[in-house]
Short mmCIF file of C-alpha atoms in Angstrom, two decimals:
data_model
loop_
_atom_site.label_atom_id
_atom_site.label_comp_id
_atom_site.label_asym_id
_atom_site.label_seq_id
_atom_site.Cartn_x
_atom_site.Cartn_y
_atom_site.Cartn_z
CA UNK A 1 118.27 24.39 195.87
CA UNK A 2 114.70 23.20 196.53
CA UNK A 3 113.64 19.83 195.23
CA UNK A 4 111.29 19.89 192.21
CA UNK A 5 107.78 18.46 192.32
CA UNK A 6 108.83 15.78 189.83
CA UNK A 7 111.82 14.80 191.99
CA UNK A 8 109.59 14.74 195.08
CA UNK A 9 107.14 12.41 193.36
CA UNK A 10 109.96 10.17 192.16
CA UNK A 11 111.38 9.96 195.67
CA UNK A 12 107.94 9.10 197.09
CA UNK A 13 107.55 6.35 194.49
CA UNK A 14 110.95 5.01 195.54
CA UNK A 15 109.75 5.01 199.16
CA UNK A 16 106.61 3.17 198.06
CA UNK A 17 108.72 0.54 196.27
CA UNK A 18 110.92 0.22 199.36
CA UNK A 19 107.84 -0.17 201.58
CA UNK A 20 106.33 -2.76 199.24
CA UNK A 21 109.49 -4.83 199.59
CA UNK A 22 109.61 -4.50 203.37
CA UNK A 23 107.69 -7.44 204.85
CA UNK A 24 107.70 -5.93 208.35
CA UNK A 25 106.83 -2.33 207.52
CA UNK A 26 104.32 -2.73 204.68
CA UNK A 27 101.59 -4.21 206.94
CA UNK A 28 102.18 -1.36 209.41
CA UNK A 29 101.73 1.18 206.60
CA UNK A 30 98.59 -0.52 205.28
CA UNK A 31 97.14 -0.82 208.77
CA UNK A 32 97.86 2.75 209.77
CA UNK A 33 96.56 4.30 206.56
CA UNK A 34 93.71 1.93 205.82
CA UNK A 35 95.09 1.58 202.30
CA UNK A 36 94.91 -1.72 200.45
CA UNK A 37 97.47 -3.20 198.09
CA UNK A 38 95.15 -2.12 195.25
CA UNK A 39 95.16 1.45 196.61
CA UNK A 40 98.95 1.45 196.38
CA UNK A 41 98.71 0.69 192.68
CA UNK A 42 95.73 2.95 191.94
CA UNK A 43 96.76 6.00 193.95
CA UNK A 44 100.51 6.04 193.26
CA UNK A 45 99.95 8.87 190.77
CA UNK A 46 98.27 11.17 193.31
CA UNK A 47 100.57 13.75 194.94
CA UNK A 48 98.47 13.68 198.13
CA UNK A 49 98.89 9.92 198.45
CA UNK A 50 102.60 10.17 197.72
CA UNK A 51 102.84 12.80 200.44
CA UNK A 52 101.15 10.41 202.88
CA UNK A 53 103.76 7.79 202.05
CA UNK A 54 106.50 10.25 202.94
CA UNK A 55 104.64 11.27 206.11
CA UNK A 56 104.51 7.64 207.16
CA UNK A 57 108.22 7.14 206.52
CA UNK A 58 109.00 10.20 208.61
CA UNK A 59 107.11 8.86 211.64
CA UNK A 60 110.24 7.01 212.71
CA UNK A 61 113.79 8.26 212.26
CA UNK A 62 115.07 4.70 211.96
CA UNK A 63 112.82 4.16 208.92
CA UNK A 64 114.17 7.34 207.31
CA UNK A 65 117.74 6.23 207.96
CA UNK A 66 117.05 2.72 206.67
CA UNK A 67 115.42 3.99 203.46
CA UNK A 68 118.02 6.68 202.84
CA UNK A 69 120.94 4.35 203.48
CA UNK A 70 119.47 1.69 201.19
CA UNK A 71 118.93 4.24 198.41
CA UNK A 72 121.93 6.56 198.88
CA UNK A 73 119.64 9.50 199.61
CA UNK A 74 120.44 12.38 202.01
CA UNK A 75 118.50 12.07 205.26
CA UNK A 76 116.75 15.41 204.81
CA UNK A 77 115.43 14.67 201.31
CA UNK A 78 112.22 12.85 202.34
CA UNK A 79 111.23 15.87 204.45
CA UNK A 80 111.93 18.23 201.57
CA UNK A 81 109.93 16.06 199.20
CA UNK A 82 107.02 15.90 201.64
CA UNK A 83 107.01 19.69 201.94
CA UNK A 84 106.88 20.04 198.15
CA UNK A 85 104.05 17.50 197.79
CA UNK A 86 101.98 19.01 200.60
CA UNK A 87 102.39 22.56 199.34
CA UNK A 88 100.94 25.28 201.56
CA UNK A 89 98.93 22.74 203.54
CA UNK A 90 102.02 22.14 205.65
CA UNK A 91 102.61 25.80 206.48
CA UNK A 92 103.02 26.56 210.20
CA UNK A 93 102.81 30.15 211.35
CA UNK A 94 103.80 29.63 214.98
#
């Protein structure tokens, strides 16, 4: 069963909270996205921003495993949530 948009947003917010508590990874996220701590607060309601958080997490399998293990989440769920939040923009025809 596909994940709902609401569940995808909730998962992304959980990833954001996990990132915010990760002293090593948060600066990497902020540096790679150009986001500020204020942006994290202001944009946490935007599906596009939440999708970018999931995209960042998925850059490294070890980050996915670490997040999923810490939150008892199946390893494939962040990818499913990202697909829901990105909608058709993530469609590949090749």
